[in-house]
XYZ file of C-alpha atoms in Angstrom:
375
model
C -0.127 0.258 0.150
C 1.410 3.287 -0.585
C 2.279 5.324 1.972
C 1.023 8.659 0.036
C -2.571 6.877 0.007
C -2.607 6.144 3.470
C -1.367 9.205 4.641
C -4.720 10.639 3.160
C -6.817 8.135 4.443
C -5.252 8.831 8.090
C -6.036 12.731 7.539
C -9.494 12.600 7.096
C -10.232 10.179 10.425
C -12.339 12.390 12.810
C -12.622 11.935 16.365
C -14.759 9.418 17.685
C -16.511 8.701 21.452
C -15.933 5.245 22.320
C -18.447 3.216 24.257
C -18.996 2.661 27.606
C -18.549 -0.925 27.683
C -15.091 -0.758 26.412
C -12.389 -1.314 29.080
C -9.217 -0.918 28.261
C -6.054 -1.587 30.582
C -2.942 0.315 30.182
C 0.607 -1.070 31.155
C 2.568 0.899 33.762
C 1.864 4.176 33.974
C -0.468 5.839 31.860
C 0.388 4.423 28.516
C -1.588 7.254 26.410
C 1.167 7.734 24.087
C -0.213 9.644 20.387
C -3.648 8.511 21.836
C -4.934 12.091 21.154
C -3.922 12.119 17.725
C -4.941 8.177 17.219
C -8.889 9.011 16.884
C -10.035 7.139 13.802
C -13.330 7.527 11.624
C -15.439 3.957 12.823
C -18.366 5.918 10.238
C -15.316 5.403 7.168
C -14.325 1.866 8.290
C -17.585 0.503 9.140
C -18.818 -0.899 6.050
C -15.601 -2.855 5.391
C -15.531 -4.795 9.328
C -17.573 -7.368 9.010
C -18.311 -9.027 12.507
C -19.909 -11.667 11.703
C -21.364 -13.859 14.757
C -18.440 -12.042 17.079
C -19.773 -11.048 20.057
C -18.897 -11.153 24.235
C -15.669 -10.135 25.899
C -12.498 -10.211 23.837
C -9.319 -10.508 26.254
C -5.578 -10.066 25.089
C -2.536 -9.073 26.575
C 1.651 -8.320 25.381
C 3.016 -5.665 23.429
C 2.512 -2.277 24.595
C 4.681 -0.974 21.492
C 1.580 -1.614 19.883
C -0.786 -0.267 22.749
C -1.677 3.215 20.760
C -2.714 1.075 17.859
C -4.700 -1.032 19.055
C -6.404 1.573 20.837
C -7.023 2.701 17.565
C -8.259 -0.269 16.223
C -10.415 -1.200 19.138
C -12.635 2.271 18.470
C -13.524 1.788 15.286
C -14.428 -1.989 16.124
C -16.472 -1.881 18.735
C -18.561 1.083 17.068
C -19.020 -1.391 14.257
C -19.473 -4.493 16.298
C -21.347 -3.062 19.407
C -21.583 -6.789 21.000
C -17.727 -7.417 21.486
C -15.692 -5.543 24.265
C -11.923 -6.118 23.556
C -9.761 -5.523 26.698
C -6.122 -5.135 25.513
C -3.862 -5.556 28.200
C -0.941 -4.221 27.633
C 1.350 -5.643 29.755
C 4.764 -6.161 27.600
C 5.440 -8.815 24.901
C 6.778 -11.807 27.396
C 3.824 -11.461 29.942
C 1.516 -11.468 26.782
C 3.074 -14.879 25.333
C 2.955 -16.214 28.899
C -0.910 -15.244 29.117
C -1.444 -17.043 25.522
C 0.263 -20.363 26.330
C -1.409 -20.642 29.744
C -4.816 -19.908 28.050
C -5.958 -16.976 29.775
C -5.977 -14.555 26.384
C -7.881 -15.190 23.138
C -4.376 -13.710 21.426
C -1.262 -12.238 22.123
C 1.031 -9.039 20.944
C 4.633 -9.611 20.682
C 7.689 -7.846 19.381
C 9.543 -11.017 18.758
C 8.190 -14.225 17.141
C 7.889 -17.041 19.357
C 10.398 -19.473 20.395
C 10.346 -22.977 20.360
C 9.291 -23.507 23.672
C 6.520 -21.257 23.652
C 5.303 -23.084 20.210
C 5.596 -26.318 22.214
C 3.704 -24.792 25.557
C 0.950 -23.486 22.938
C 0.124 -26.578 21.889
C -1.509 -27.306 25.274
C -3.825 -24.465 24.769
C -4.322 -24.808 20.906
C -6.048 -27.988 20.595
C -4.852 -30.027 17.411
C -2.926 -26.633 16.343
C -0.155 -24.186 18.174
C 0.439 -20.644 18.346
C 1.492 -18.698 15.275
C 3.254 -15.287 14.431
C 0.913 -12.871 12.501
C 3.027 -9.504 11.622
C 0.412 -6.869 11.921
C 2.262 -3.151 12.815
C 5.398 -2.440 12.417
C 7.068 0.870 14.054
C 10.185 2.743 14.689
C 12.320 2.871 18.168
C 12.829 6.271 18.908
C 15.875 6.881 20.718
C 14.514 9.627 23.024
C 16.377 12.295 25.361
C 15.986 14.873 27.056
C 19.077 17.488 27.887
C 18.331 21.151 28.143
C 19.675 23.131 25.703
C 20.189 20.441 22.959
C 17.401 19.978 20.572
C 18.714 17.921 17.971
C 21.496 14.673 18.477
C 23.301 12.636 16.193
C 23.914 9.147 17.387
C 25.894 6.329 15.736
C 25.362 2.168 16.989
C 28.502 2.561 18.733
C 27.863 5.903 21.223
C 24.783 4.120 21.482
C 25.789 1.049 23.220
C 28.445 2.489 25.314
C 25.937 4.834 26.405
C 23.529 2.040 27.295
C 26.446 -0.127 28.268
C 27.405 2.510 31.075
C 30.280 3.380 29.212
C 30.067 7.100 28.197
C 28.610 8.507 30.970
C 28.888 12.670 30.384
C 26.879 14.509 27.718
C 29.855 16.578 26.753
C 31.999 13.208 25.779
C 34.232 13.115 22.747
C 32.411 10.672 21.274
C 29.013 12.602 21.350
C 30.770 15.936 20.689
C 31.955 13.931 17.373
C 29.241 13.570 16.192
C 27.420 16.709 16.644
C 30.147 19.262 16.117
C 27.350 21.945 15.962
C 25.734 20.961 19.640
C 26.196 23.156 22.732
C 26.698 19.809 24.737
C 26.912 20.026 28.648
C 28.642 18.903 31.078
C 25.643 16.692 32.256
C 25.420 13.226 33.659
C 23.807 10.662 31.174
C 21.163 9.005 32.767
C 20.177 5.803 30.443
C 16.536 4.275 30.746
C 15.645 0.913 30.025
C 12.810 -1.365 30.552
C 12.639 -3.034 34.276
C 10.087 -5.440 32.854
C 10.606 -8.984 29.667
C 9.923 -6.588 26.234
C 10.012 -7.667 22.798
C 10.856 -3.849 22.440
C 14.293 -4.724 24.270
C 14.747 -7.623 22.238
C 14.602 -5.320 19.124
C 16.938 -2.967 20.434
C 19.757 -5.413 21.450
C 19.396 -7.018 18.541
C 20.046 -4.016 16.579
C 23.044 -3.161 18.874
C 24.269 -6.967 18.403
C 24.336 -6.180 14.467
C 25.386 -3.117 13.837
C 28.417 -2.616 16.606
C 28.999 -6.587 18.172
C 32.518 -5.453 19.169
C 30.845 -2.675 21.745
C 27.466 -4.965 22.894
C 28.729 -7.939 24.257
C 25.319 -9.000 25.864
C 23.554 -12.239 24.289
C 20.090 -10.222 24.130
C 16.320 -10.876 24.969
C 13.370 -9.687 26.333
C 14.983 -8.668 29.341
C 17.984 -6.062 30.109
C 21.138 -7.056 30.366
C 23.472 -4.524 30.953
C 24.579 -3.317 34.584
C 22.927 0.265 35.862
C 21.302 3.083 34.440
C 17.466 3.307 35.394
C 14.416 1.128 35.068
C 11.142 1.120 34.324
C 8.076 -0.671 33.516
C 6.247 -0.249 30.230
C 7.238 2.354 27.244
C 5.110 4.566 28.887
C 7.222 4.314 31.810
C 10.652 4.677 30.067
C 8.628 7.472 28.421
C 7.980 9.133 31.666
C 11.112 8.364 33.405
C 13.084 10.078 30.399
C 10.744 13.661 30.226
C 11.407 14.144 34.348
C 14.994 14.092 34.285
C 17.217 16.296 32.635
C 20.285 14.169 31.315
C 17.755 11.443 30.292
C 17.917 9.046 27.199
C 15.963 5.799 26.691
C 14.561 4.071 24.272
C 10.584 3.244 22.948
C 8.273 3.254 20.248
C 7.930 6.636 18.146
C 4.413 7.005 19.441
C 5.670 7.669 23.195
C 8.377 9.774 22.012
C 6.230 13.150 22.767
C 5.834 16.247 24.935
C 8.853 17.868 24.498
C 11.361 15.286 24.097
C 13.810 15.034 21.521
C 14.593 12.308 19.037
C 18.204 10.754 17.755
C 18.638 11.048 14.349
C 20.776 7.536 13.995
C 24.368 7.434 11.764
C 23.799 4.159 9.666
C 26.332 4.584 7.224
C 24.177 6.120 4.508
C 24.558 9.363 3.102
C 22.563 11.696 6.136
C 21.199 10.184 9.528
C 17.953 9.067 9.790
C 15.465 9.741 12.085
C 12.120 7.641 13.442
C 9.619 7.528 11.271
C 6.999 5.485 9.693
C 8.612 6.106 6.260
C 11.873 4.817 7.964
C 10.557 1.942 9.573
C 8.436 1.283 6.477
C 11.416 1.400 4.132
C 13.329 -1.272 6.450
C 10.261 -3.512 7.154
C 10.307 -3.730 3.111
C 13.431 -5.694 3.279
C 12.270 -8.501 5.934
C 11.789 -12.188 4.802
C 9.704 -14.679 6.508
C 11.021 -16.996 8.256
C 7.984 -18.695 9.446
C 7.262 -22.287 8.350
C 3.256 -23.271 7.467
C 1.226 -20.639 8.707
C 3.786 -18.827 10.675
C 4.299 -15.770 9.568
C 7.786 -14.267 11.492
C 10.005 -12.418 9.967
C 13.620 -11.201 9.865
C 14.891 -8.203 9.792
C 18.272 -6.290 8.740
C 18.893 -4.114 11.716
C 22.332 -3.284 10.066
C 20.901 -1.620 7.097
C 22.645 1.015 5.527
C 19.589 1.483 2.635
C 18.581 5.415 2.250
C 16.017 6.412 4.609
C 15.785 3.555 6.181
C 15.481 3.288 9.959
C 17.298 0.427 11.274
C 15.791 0.314 14.838
C 12.513 -0.668 13.730
C 10.106 -3.730 15.364
C 7.114 -5.742 13.925
C 4.562 -6.885 16.263
C 3.036 -9.630 15.844
C -0.345 -11.177 16.806
C -0.175 -14.265 18.343
C -3.064 -16.999 17.579
C -3.969 -21.083 17.554
C -3.683 -21.759 14.184
C -6.168 -24.260 14.832
C -7.875 -25.014 18.574
C -8.896 -21.673 19.442
C -11.674 -21.678 21.693
C -15.299 -21.971 20.335
C -16.583 -19.025 22.320
C -14.117 -16.490 21.117
C -13.199 -17.602 17.791
C -15.056 -15.636 15.841
C -14.390 -12.277 17.459
C -10.966 -13.223 17.154
C -11.309 -13.593 13.593
C -13.238 -10.510 13.112
C -10.959 -8.295 14.950
C -7.611 -9.899 13.569
C -9.022 -9.265 10.044
C -10.430 -5.699 10.389
C -7.248 -4.579 11.645
C -5.031 -6.646 8.839
C -7.426 -5.034 6.354
C -6.626 -1.740 4.499
C -8.697 0.283 6.158
C -6.773 -0.987 9.610
C -3.341 -0.633 8.165
C -4.111 2.803 6.590
C -4.466 4.426 9.981
C -1.326 3.541 11.081
C 1.056 5.940 9.181
C -0.883 8.879 10.974
C -0.236 7.341 14.211
C 3.340 7.374 14.356
C 3.628 3.391 13.257
C 4.358 1.839 9.721
C 1.959 -0.223 7.864
C 2.852 -4.051 6.918
C 3.809 -4.099 3.559
C 1.077 -4.996 0.702
C 3.026 -8.581 -0.208
C 3.337 -9.633 3.612
C 0.004 -8.275 5.254
C -1.939 -9.927 2.071
C -0.139 -13.625 3.381
C -1.756 -12.931 7.085
C -5.289 -12.267 5.498
C -5.257 -15.527 4.075
C -3.748 -16.615 7.279
C -6.721 -15.230 9.420
C -9.194 -16.666 7.035
C -8.052 -20.359 7.667
C -8.171 -19.743 11.539
C -9.675 -22.446 13.147
């Protein structure tokens, strides 16, 4: 889908009231991010939303990275399908996968694909089937900062790694100054913030550091933060709040949370110009992804070390995780209807207007086919 067409659609979206029956539970502190800009037109989308026999309450949990996108989707979906309540608890990718494999939710969101042990565990709740990864929303991971007197900041992978590993501790360090010759960098201690909970955002952030600067990031990576030191906060909203409240702070979060006065780092990838976090840059990065899942699983492999012009390397893909077979009969109609909508042209079309990036056509078309086959 062309970004220009999506931007036109996003600009036309109007604000809507949410049904009083809708319950949304935020993760960590207030997970509002760009919610004020995420209002979407259910009227415009309602004609394409097929409710089928969907009814009742649909429980889900997982990635806080996609929480703002889910909120926008839920507003549209529940307006069209008034018999369904969607409760997405953005407790983080790790919590979402655990809730799914324990049979507590109809689907989960995760910024990392299921591990083999997760697939094995899912077979206990997916009668005759297993959990599969459906890439649904992409987004840039912004490296956001709060440094008085500094509005623009460029960093490369090596410098980012050294900052978050406690090797660079002051904002006027020579390595930062070299990348920012025109900035007035203060003699101020750096306060790096990371996630305290298991997070797919952490997984993707560290995958980038491992790929782009392996000599400076010696950790194995994964959902749990491994480097020593720094400040920890729960959820993307918690990290954003910590950075906002602390002069000298820096942290990683989805772009939709990097608001209200926070600056975002332009990443020197080796391309002709540093690349700032943007939906366009994320789309360019995801377009080169490869489907590596087997069967109905559509997990992707991203190139975190891309040097393509305009491609933002710190990009994640959030998967919705559902059973390919053996979904609970009570929630299957609502699960399929909701997933069908968010994978649709209208569902994907709102993403670029709320600081996310749609999944490229070649991949999302496979997602749509897979959703129709869920049973």
